[in-house]
PDB file of C-alpha atoms in Angstrom:
ATOM      1  CA  MET A1111      40.256 258.332-140.816  1.00 55.00           C
ATOM      2  CA  GLU A1112      40.928 257.690-144.565  1.00 53.00           C
ATOM      3  CA  TYR A1113      37.959 256.683-146.926  1.00 52.00           C
ATOM      4  CA  GLU A1114      39.133 253.384-147.573  1.00 60.00           C
ATOM      5  CA  LYS A1115      38.887 252.584-143.748  1.00 85.00           C
ATOM      6  CA  TRP A1116      35.658 254.750-143.744  1.00 86.00           C
ATOM      7  CA  ASP A1117      34.669 252.726-146.864  1.00 86.00           C
ATOM      8  CA  GLU A1118      35.467 248.906-144.394  1.00 87.00           C
ATOM      9  CA  VAL A1119      33.714 250.121-141.595  1.00 89.00           C
ATOM     10  CA  LEU A1120      30.729 251.053-143.473  1.00 92.00           C
ATOM     11  CA  ALA A1121      30.481 247.919-145.160  1.00 92.00           C
ATOM     12  CA  PRO A1122      28.258 245.762-142.816  1.00 94.00           C
ATOM     13  CA  TYR A1123      26.602 248.572-141.928  1.00 95.00           C
ATOM     14  CA  ASN A1124      24.946 249.446-146.194  1.00 95.00           C
ATOM     15  CA  ASN A1125      24.641 245.347-146.543  1.00 95.00           C
ATOM     16  CA  ALA A1126      22.914 245.914-142.890  1.00 96.00           C
ATOM     17  CA  VAL A1127      19.895 248.327-143.956  1.00 97.00           C
ATOM     18  CA  GLU A1128      19.734 246.680-147.705  1.00 96.00           C
ATOM     19  CA  GLU A1129      18.880 243.447-145.667  1.00 96.00           C
ATOM     20  CA  LEU A1130      16.157 244.285-143.688  1.00 97.00           C
ATOM     21  CA  LYS A1131      14.851 246.351-145.524  1.00 97.00           C
ATOM     22  CA  VAL A1132      13.844 243.563-148.300  1.00 97.00           C
ATOM     23  CA  LYS A1133      12.174 241.541-144.857  1.00 97.00           C
ATOM     24  CA  PHE A1134      10.596 244.705-143.411  1.00 97.00           C
ATOM     25  CA  LYS A1135       9.427 244.356-147.193  1.00 96.00           C
ATOM     26  CA  ASN A1136       8.276 241.115-147.511  1.00 96.00           C
ATOM     27  CA  ILE A1137       6.894 241.320-144.063  1.00 96.00           C
ATOM     28  CA  ARG A1138       3.820 243.403-145.864  1.00 94.00           C
ATOM     29  CA  LYS A1139       4.344 241.387-148.387  1.00 91.00           C
ATOM     30  CA  GLU A1140       3.355 238.377-146.967  1.00 91.00           C
ATOM     31  CA  PHE A1141       0.241 240.559-145.093  1.00 89.00           C
ATOM     32  CA  LEU A1142      -1.201 241.591-147.955  1.00 84.00           C
ATOM     33  CA  THR A1143      -0.764 237.862-150.432  1.00 81.00           C
ATOM     34  CA  LYS A1144      -3.072 236.696-147.788  1.00 80.00           C
ATOM     35  CA  GLY A1145      -5.740 239.333-148.488  1.00 76.00           C
ATOM     36  CA  GLU A1146      -5.330 240.896-144.689  1.00 83.00           C
ATOM     37  CA  TYR A1147      -3.720 244.251-143.709  1.00 87.00           C
ATOM     38  CA  SER A1148      -0.947 244.973-143.979  1.00 92.00           C
ATOM     39  CA  PRO A1149       0.631 247.282-140.463  1.00 95.00           C
ATOM     40  CA  ILE A1150       3.878 248.142-142.214  1.00 96.00           C
ATOM     41  CA  GLU A1151       2.254 250.771-145.061  1.00 95.00           C
ATOM     42  CA  PHE A1152       6.351 251.176-146.446  1.00 94.00           C
ATOM     43  CA  VAL A1153      10.049 251.007-145.279  1.00 97.00           C
ATOM     44  CA  THR A1154      13.431 252.651-146.732  1.00 97.00           C
ATOM     45  CA  GLY A1155      16.984 253.096-144.635  1.00 97.00           C
ATOM     46  CA  ARG A1156      19.870 254.949-144.628  1.00 96.00           C
ATOM     47  CA  THR A1157      23.371 254.687-143.596  1.00 96.00           C
ATOM     48  CA  LYS A1158      24.654 257.616-141.699  1.00 94.00           C
ATOM     49  CA  LYS A1159      27.619 259.734-143.788  1.00 92.00           C
ATOM     50  CA  ILE A1160      30.442 259.751-142.480  1.00 91.00           C
ATOM     51  CA  ALA A1161      30.018 263.796-141.850  1.00 89.00           C
ATOM     52  CA  SER A1162      27.792 263.135-139.562  1.00 89.00           C
ATOM     53  CA  ILE A1163      28.745 260.775-138.156  1.00 92.00           C
ATOM     54  CA  VAL A1164      31.730 262.586-137.837  1.00 90.00           C
ATOM     55  CA  SER A1165      30.057 265.277-136.971  1.00 88.00           C
ATOM     56  CA  LYS A1166      28.315 263.314-134.107  1.00 90.00           C
ATOM     57  CA  ALA A1167      30.646 261.950-132.987  1.00 91.00           C
ATOM     58  CA  LYS A1168      32.782 265.375-132.044  1.00 90.00           C
ATOM     59  CA  ARG A1169      29.248 266.246-130.195  1.00 87.00           C
ATOM     60  CA  LEU A1170      28.509 263.589-127.733  1.00 91.00           C
ATOM     61  CA  ASN A1171      32.309 262.961-127.019  1.00 92.00           C
ATOM     62  CA  ILE A1172      32.501 259.750-128.590  1.00 91.00           C
ATOM     63  CA  GLN A1173      35.076 257.621-128.692  1.00 89.00           C
ATOM     64  CA  ASP A1174      33.879 254.159-130.061  1.00 91.00           C
ATOM     65  CA  ILE A1175      31.337 254.598-133.358  1.00 92.00           C
ATOM     66  CA  GLU A1176      30.730 250.791-133.427  1.00 91.00           C
ATOM     67  CA  ALA A1177      29.915 250.484-130.325  1.00 91.00           C
ATOM     68  CA  GLU A1178      28.289 253.496-129.263  1.00 92.00           C
ATOM     69  CA  MET A1179      26.059 254.934-131.767  1.00 94.00           C
ATOM     70  CA  GLU A1180      23.479 253.829-132.060  1.00 94.00           C
ATOM     71  CA  ASP A1181      22.232 255.443-135.498  1.00 94.00           C
ATOM     72  CA  ILE A1182      25.099 254.776-138.570  1.00 96.00           C
ATOM     73  CA  ALA A1183      22.629 252.005-139.743  1.00 97.00           C
ATOM     74  CA  GLY A1184      19.208 253.591-139.665  1.00 97.00           C
ATOM     75  CA  ILE A1185      15.765 251.829-140.792  1.00 97.00           C
ATOM     76  CA  ARG A1186      12.592 254.039-141.182  1.00 97.00           C
ATOM     77  CA  ILE A1187       9.618 251.608-141.140  1.00 98.00           C
ATOM     78  CA  MET A1188       5.919 254.191-141.729  1.00 97.00           C
ATOM     79  CA  CYS A1189       2.772 253.114-140.673  1.00 95.00           C
ATOM     80  CA  GLN A1190      -1.256 254.602-141.340  1.00 93.00           C
ATOM     81  CA  PHE A1191      -1.984 253.837-137.575  1.00 94.00           C
ATOM     82  CA  VAL A1192      -0.423 254.497-134.283  1.00 94.00           C
ATOM     83  CA  GLU A1193      -1.999 251.731-133.553  1.00 94.00           C
ATOM     84  CA  ASP A1194       0.310 249.886-135.563  1.00 95.00           C
ATOM     85  CA  ILE A1195       3.547 251.160-134.190  1.00 97.00           C
ATOM     86  CA  TYR A1196       2.904 249.448-131.750  1.00 96.00           C
ATOM     87  CA  ASN A1197       1.909 245.872-133.473  1.00 96.00           C
ATOM     88  CA  ILE A1198       4.489 246.290-135.173  1.00 97.00           C
ATOM     89  CA  VAL A1199       7.719 246.630-132.863  1.00 97.00           C
ATOM     90  CA  ASN A1200       5.655 243.328-131.191  1.00 96.00           C
ATOM     91  CA  LEU A1201       6.563 241.107-134.716  1.00 96.00           C
ATOM     92  CA  ILE A1202      10.135 242.684-134.517  1.00 97.00           C
ATOM     93  CA  LYS A1203      10.201 241.123-130.705  1.00 96.00           C
ATOM     94  CA  SER A1204       9.263 237.982-132.247  1.00 95.00           C
ATOM     95  CA  ARG A1205      12.328 237.336-134.913  1.00 94.00           C
ATOM     96  CA  SER A1206      15.189 235.222-133.585  1.00 94.00           C
ATOM     97  CA  ASP A1207      17.549 237.238-136.552  1.00 94.00           C
ATOM     98  CA  MET A1208      17.679 240.008-134.456  1.00 96.00           C
ATOM     99  CA  SER A1209      17.589 241.247-130.607  1.00 95.00           C
ATOM    100  CA  ILE A1210      16.691 243.799-129.163  1.00 96.00           C
ATOM    101  CA  VAL A1211      18.723 246.339-127.276  1.00 96.00           C
ATOM    102  CA  TYR A1212      16.635 248.767-125.915  1.00 95.00           C
ATOM    103  CA  GLU A1213      13.448 251.182-126.662  1.00 96.00           C
ATOM    104  CA  LYS A1214      11.821 254.572-126.502  1.00 96.00           C
ATOM    105  CA  ASP A1215       8.998 255.565-126.922  1.00 97.00           C
ATOM    106  CA  TYR A1216       8.753 258.696-127.945  1.00 96.00           C
ATOM    107  CA  ILE A1217       4.651 258.972-129.005  1.00 95.00           C
ATOM    108  CA  LYS A1218       3.612 258.272-125.240  1.00 94.00           C
ATOM    109  CA  ASN A1219       6.625 260.732-123.898  1.00 95.00           C
ATOM    110  CA  PHE A1220       6.891 262.768-126.270  1.00 93.00           C
ATOM    111  CA  LYS A1221       9.796 264.742-126.724  1.00 93.00           C
ATOM    112  CA  ASP A1222       9.710 269.397-125.919  1.00 91.00           C
ATOM    113  CA  SER A1223       9.670 269.724-129.201  1.00 91.00           C
ATOM    114  CA  GLY A1224       6.726 267.886-130.472  1.00 93.00           C
ATOM    115  CA  TYR A1225       8.675 265.225-131.801  1.00 94.00           C
ATOM    116  CA  ARG A1226       7.604 261.221-132.325  1.00 95.00           C
ATOM    117  CA  SER A1227       8.013 258.330-133.307  1.00 96.00           C
ATOM    118  CA  TYR A1228       9.343 255.222-131.617  1.00 97.00           C
ATOM    119  CA  HIS A1229      13.089 254.090-131.881  1.00 97.00           C
ATOM    120  CA  VAL A1230      13.865 249.903-131.478  1.00 97.00           C
ATOM    121  CA  ILE A1231      18.301 249.859-131.125  1.00 97.00           C
ATOM    122  CA  ILE A1232      18.889 246.328-132.189  1.00 97.00           C
ATOM    123  CA  LYS A1233      21.590 244.157-133.050  1.00 96.00           C
ATOM    124  CA  TYR A1234      21.653 242.854-135.885  1.00 97.00           C
ATOM    125  CA  PRO A1235      24.395 240.230-136.524  1.00 95.00           C
ATOM    126  CA  ILE A1236      25.933 240.050-139.627  1.00 93.00           C
ATOM    127  CA  HIS A1237      28.340 237.912-141.839  1.00 88.00           C
ATOM    128  CA  SER A1238      30.396 237.751-144.556  1.00 81.00           C
ATOM    129  CA  ILE A1239      33.922 236.661-146.148  1.00 80.00           C
ATOM    130  CA  ALA A1240      35.169 238.731-143.439  1.00 77.00           C
ATOM    131  CA  GLY A1241      34.038 237.208-141.130  1.00 82.00           C
ATOM    132  CA  SER A1242      30.357 237.659-138.951  1.00 88.00           C
ATOM    133  CA  LYS A1243      29.669 240.710-136.388  1.00 90.00           C
ATOM    134  CA  GLU A1244      26.810 241.861-134.462  1.00 93.00           C
ATOM    135  CA  ILE A1245      26.028 245.415-135.249  1.00 94.00           C
ATOM    136  CA  LEU A1246      23.834 248.112-133.524  1.00 96.00           C
ATOM    137  CA  CYS A1247      20.946 249.528-135.944  1.00 97.00           C
ATOM    138  CA  GLU A1248      18.113 252.056-134.753  1.00 97.00           C
ATOM    139  CA  ILE A1249      14.440 251.435-136.654  1.00 98.00           C
ATOM    140  CA  GLN A1250      12.563 254.334-136.507  1.00 97.00           C
ATOM    141  CA  ILE A1251       9.076 253.617-136.249  1.00 98.00           C
ATOM    142  CA  ARG A1252       5.827 256.638-137.045  1.00 97.00           C
ATOM    143  CA  THR A1253       2.559 257.635-138.873  1.00 96.00           C
ATOM    144  CA  LEU A1254       2.864 259.169-141.613  1.00 95.00           C
ATOM    145  CA  ALA A1255       1.317 262.465-139.993  1.00 95.00           C
ATOM    146  CA  MET A1256       4.531 262.319-137.568  1.00 95.00           C
ATOM    147  CA  ASN A1257       7.054 261.008-140.507  1.00 94.00           C
ATOM    148  CA  PHE A1258       5.969 264.365-142.951  1.00 94.00           C
ATOM    149  CA  TRP A1259       6.755 267.042-139.175  1.00 94.00           C
ATOM    150  CA  ALA A1260      10.148 264.561-137.810  1.00 93.00           C
ATOM    151  CA  THR A1261      10.955 266.078-142.246  1.00 92.00           C
ATOM    152  CA  ILE A1262       9.635 269.527-142.247  1.00 91.00           C
ATOM    153  CA  GLU A1263      11.981 269.657-138.378  1.00 90.00           C
ATOM    154  CA  HIS A1264      14.983 268.240-139.906  1.00 86.00           C
ATOM    155  CA  SER A1265      15.028 269.639-142.336  1.00 88.00           C
ATOM    156  CA  LEU A1266      14.772 273.348-140.368  1.00 88.00           C
ATOM    157  CA  LYS A1267      17.054 271.973-137.560  1.00 81.00           C
ATOM    158  CA  TYR A1268      20.213 271.811-140.178  1.00 76.00           C
ATOM    159  CA  LYS A1269      19.571 274.804-141.850  1.00 77.00           C
ATOM    160  CA  TYR A1270      19.817 276.752-138.281  1.00 76.00           C
ATOM    161  CA  GLU A1271      22.389 273.824-137.304  1.00 72.00           C
ATOM    162  CA  HIS A1272      20.479 272.021-134.311  1.00 71.00           C
ATOM    163  CA  TYR A1273      19.194 275.573-133.039  1.00 81.00           C
ATOM    164  CA  ILE A1274      15.463 276.783-134.362  1.00 85.00           C
ATOM    165  CA  PRO A1275      14.432 280.221-133.284  1.00 88.00           C
ATOM    166  CA  GLU A1276      12.159 280.314-130.008  1.00 90.00           C
ATOM    167  CA  THR A1277       9.021 281.900-132.049  1.00 90.00           C
ATOM    168  CA  LEU A1278       9.833 278.833-134.771  1.00 90.00           C
ATOM    169  CA  ALA A1279      10.383 276.146-132.338  1.00 90.00           C
ATOM    170  CA  VAL A1280       6.134 277.493-130.814  1.00 92.00           C
ATOM    171  CA  ARG A1281       4.595 276.794-133.670  1.00 92.00           C
ATOM    172  CA  LEU A1282       6.427 273.206-135.252  1.00 91.00           C
ATOM    173  CA  ARG A1283       5.509 272.367-131.481  1.00 93.00           C
ATOM    174  CA  ARG A1284       1.290 273.220-132.421  1.00 93.00           C
ATOM    175  CA  ALA A1285       2.382 271.517-135.827  1.00 94.00           C
ATOM    176  CA  ALA A1286       2.266 268.471-133.770  1.00 94.00           C
ATOM    177  CA  ASP A1287      -0.429 268.757-131.669  1.00 93.00           C
ATOM    178  CA  ALA A1288      -2.044 269.050-135.053  1.00 94.00           C
ATOM    179  CA  ALA A1289      -0.686 265.829-136.783  1.00 93.00           C
ATOM    180  CA  PHE A1290      -1.374 263.851-134.216  1.00 93.00           C
ATOM    181  CA  LEU A1291      -4.873 264.790-133.652  1.00 93.00           C
ATOM    182  CA  LEU A1292      -5.011 263.291-137.184  1.00 93.00           C
ATOM    183  CA  ASP A1293      -3.917 260.182-135.695  1.00 92.00           C
ATOM    184  CA  GLN A1294      -5.525 259.964-132.602  1.00 91.00           C
ATOM    185  CA  GLU A1295      -9.297 260.900-136.062  1.00 90.00           C
ATOM    186  CA  MET A1296      -8.150 258.467-137.718  1.00 89.00           C
ATOM    187  CA  SER A1297      -8.191 255.518-135.717  1.00 88.00           C
ATOM    188  CA  GLU A1298     -11.600 256.696-134.472  1.00 86.00           C
ATOM    189  CA  ILE A1299     -12.539 255.520-137.778  1.00 86.00           C
ATOM    190  CA  ARG A1300      -9.219 252.813-137.804  1.00 82.00           C
ATOM    191  CA  GLU A1301     -11.158 249.222-138.307  1.00 81.00           C
ATOM    192  CA  ASP A1302     -13.496 250.863-141.523  1.00 82.00           C
ATOM    193  CA  ILE A1303      -9.793 251.800-143.126  1.00 81.00           C
ATOM    194  CA  MET A1304      -9.592 248.038-142.233  1.00 77.00           C
ATOM    195  CA  LYS A1305     -11.702 246.410-143.599  1.00 78.00           C
ATOM    196  CA  ALA A1306     -12.010 248.467-146.972  1.00 77.00           C
ATOM    197  CA  GLN A1307      -8.595 248.014-147.571  1.00 75.00           C
ATOM    198  CA  VAL A1308      -8.278 244.547-146.924  1.00 75.00           C
ATOM    199  CA  MET A1309     -11.147 243.796-149.362  1.00 75.00           C
ATOM    200  CA  TYR A1310     -10.110 245.931-152.193  1.00 75.00           C
ATOM    201  CA  GLN A1311      -7.004 243.459-151.078  1.00 74.00           C
ATOM    202  CA  VAL A1312      -9.187 240.544-151.079  1.00 74.00           C
ATOM    203  CA  LYS A1313     -10.872 241.799-154.299  1.00 77.00           C
ATOM    204  CA  SER A1314      -7.193 242.431-155.988  1.00 77.00           C
ATOM    205  CA  VAL A1315      -5.706 238.582-155.407  1.00 76.00           C
ATOM    206  CA  THR A1316      -8.645 236.991-156.206  1.00 80.00           C
ATOM    207  CA  LEU A1317      -8.764 239.203-159.538  1.00 82.00           C
ATOM    208  CA  ARG A1318      -5.150 238.317-160.189  1.00 83.00           C
ATOM    209  CA  ASP A1319      -6.290 234.298-159.539  1.00 85.00           C
ATOM    210  CA  VAL A1320      -8.562 234.002-161.521  1.00 87.00           C
ATOM    211  CA  LEU A1321      -6.353 235.908-164.669  1.00 88.00           C
ATOM    212  CA  ASP A1322      -3.983 233.157-164.279  1.00 89.00           C
ATOM    213  CA  LYS A1323      -7.337 230.781-163.979  1.00 87.00           C
ATOM    214  CA  ILE A1324      -8.037 231.880-167.656  1.00 88.00           C
ATOM    215  CA  GLN A1325      -5.314 231.460-169.044  1.00 89.00           C
ATOM    216  CA  GLU A1326      -4.788 228.130-167.747  1.00 87.00           C
ATOM    217  CA  LEU A1327      -7.786 227.633-170.381  1.00 86.00           C
ATOM    218  CA  TYR A1328      -5.795 229.009-173.436  1.00 86.00           C
ATOM    219  CA  ASN A1329      -3.002 226.541-172.008  1.00 86.00           C
ATOM    220  CA  VAL A1330      -5.196 223.245-172.850  1.00 81.00           C
ATOM    221  CA  GLY A1331      -6.568 224.769-176.035  1.00 83.00           C
ATOM    222  CA  GLU A1332     -10.272 226.188-174.242  1.00 82.00           C
ATOM    223  CA  THR A1333      -9.628 229.524-175.680  1.00 88.00           C
ATOM    224  CA  HIS A1334     -13.370 230.194-176.850  1.00 86.00           C
ATOM    225  CA  LYS A1335     -14.392 229.203-172.978  1.00 85.00           C
ATOM    226  CA  ALA A1336     -11.387 231.186-171.664  1.00 86.00           C
ATOM    227  CA  ILE A1337     -12.205 233.899-174.643  1.00 88.00           C
ATOM    228  CA  LYS A1338     -16.087 234.362-172.280  1.00 87.00           C
ATOM    229  CA  TYR A1339     -14.818 234.853-168.726  1.00 84.00           C
ATOM    230  CA  GLN A1340     -12.123 236.806-170.193  1.00 87.00           C
ATOM    231  CA  ARG A1341     -15.561 239.265-171.623  1.00 85.00           C
ATOM    232  CA  ARG A1342     -17.267 238.180-167.546  1.00 83.00           C
ATOM    233  CA  LEU A1343     -14.517 238.988-165.811  1.00 83.00           C
ATOM    234  CA  ASP A1344     -13.873 242.768-167.281  1.00 81.00           C
ATOM    235  CA  LYS A1345     -18.353 243.749-166.937  1.00 78.00           C
ATOM    236  CA  ILE A1346     -17.904 242.102-163.144  1.00 75.00           C
ATOM    237  CA  ASP A1347     -14.237 244.035-162.604  1.00 59.00           C
ATOM    238  CA  ASN A1348     -15.958 246.872-163.932  1.00 55.00           C
ATOM    239  CA  GLU A1349     -18.611 247.272-160.592  1.00 51.00           C
ATOM    240  CA  ARG A1350     -16.651 245.824-158.519  1.00 58.00           C
ATOM    241  CA  ASP A1351     -18.129 243.690-157.849  1.00 64.00           C
ATOM    242  CA  ILE A1352     -16.753 240.969-155.584  1.00 73.00           C
ATOM    243  CA  THR A1353     -19.040 238.169-154.939  1.00 78.00           C
ATOM    244  CA  GLU A1354     -19.388 237.552-158.543  1.00 80.00           C
ATOM    245  CA  ILE A1355     -15.295 237.781-158.889  1.00 80.00           C
ATOM    246  CA  LEU A1356     -15.451 234.974-156.411  1.00 80.00           C
ATOM    247  CA  GLN A1357     -18.581 232.702-158.361  1.00 82.00           C
ATOM    248  CA  LEU A1358     -16.489 233.390-161.263  1.00 83.00           C
ATOM    249  CA  LYS A1359     -13.254 231.800-159.565  1.00 85.00           C
ATOM    250  CA  LYS A1360     -15.569 228.612-158.788  1.00 86.00           C
ATOM    251  CA  GLU A1361     -16.668 228.180-161.889  1.00 84.00           C
ATOM    252  CA  ILE A1362     -13.152 228.101-163.617  1.00 87.00           C
ATOM    253  CA  ASP A1363     -12.024 225.563-160.470  1.00 85.00           C
ATOM    254  CA  SER A1364     -14.180 223.712-161.176  1.00 85.00           C
ATOM    255  CA  LEU A1365     -14.170 223.082-165.796  1.00 82.00           C
ATOM    256  CA  LEU A1366      -9.962 223.790-164.415  1.00 83.00           C
ATOM    257  CA  GLN A1367     -10.493 220.267-162.790  1.00 82.00           C
ATOM    258  CA  GLU A1368     -13.337 218.070-165.132  1.00 79.00           C
ATOM    259  CA  TYR A1369      -9.623 219.247-167.569  1.00 77.00           C
ATOM    260  CA  LYS A1370      -7.904 217.524-164.634  1.00 78.00           C
ATOM    261  CA  ASN A1371      -9.682 214.509-164.603  1.00 76.00           C
ATOM    262  CA  LYS A1372     -10.026 213.835-167.848  1.00 74.00           C
ATOM    263  CA  VAL A1373      -6.635 213.833-168.574  1.00 67.00           C
ATOM    264  CA  ASP A1374      -6.076 212.172-165.680  1.00 66.00           C
ATOM    265  CA  ASP A1375      -8.189 208.744-167.108  1.00 60.00           C
TER     266      ASP A1375
END
């Protein structure tokens, strides 16, 4: 196939990857903006390279890549905990802008190599000047530990052309088990970690809100009071006391409301 033709074929997959990355990043942002724990740690995506598509098509005897190859468009979602993976799967199931074709749970049913991840194959609609079409996309959801192991294994498969020597494969399997033990250990202290992270996020959101309100004081000409509150905030921030930050926010809110009432009168 000529390069120009490949460019035309892959265009909707490129668009899908970019759109899906934005959507999942926005989901993370929504959780954090509300001061809640996000099951999504970060998101990456890629469109499969032409050489990889051709190689896989030959290896698996695929005749129609658009109908039979599920991972031309690929999204990877990383999580902190195994429990987060299943929360994200449920989140995907609840969406109306994509539909699940099928799922592959390689966590409960991990591969002989030790590979663990959760794969969701979706149909995703793409709209362009050429019209609308649904394309297949693979979403891989895994923990940071699983991703570290899978990245190393992928590099070794590339080096050994998919046939990793048995002695090295055994060591990889042991490493995969160790990585999963780490995930299990982290799950044991998940609640404490989540509470700490939520508290940090609440503080960050509240600090931003207080800074915005101090700027409002400057805007309405209350420079002296704005400077006073800024100094108090600097001291409180150093002490990492969320209770005092919330109290400061309450005081500034009350002051701004008084100013607004005077203006309205």
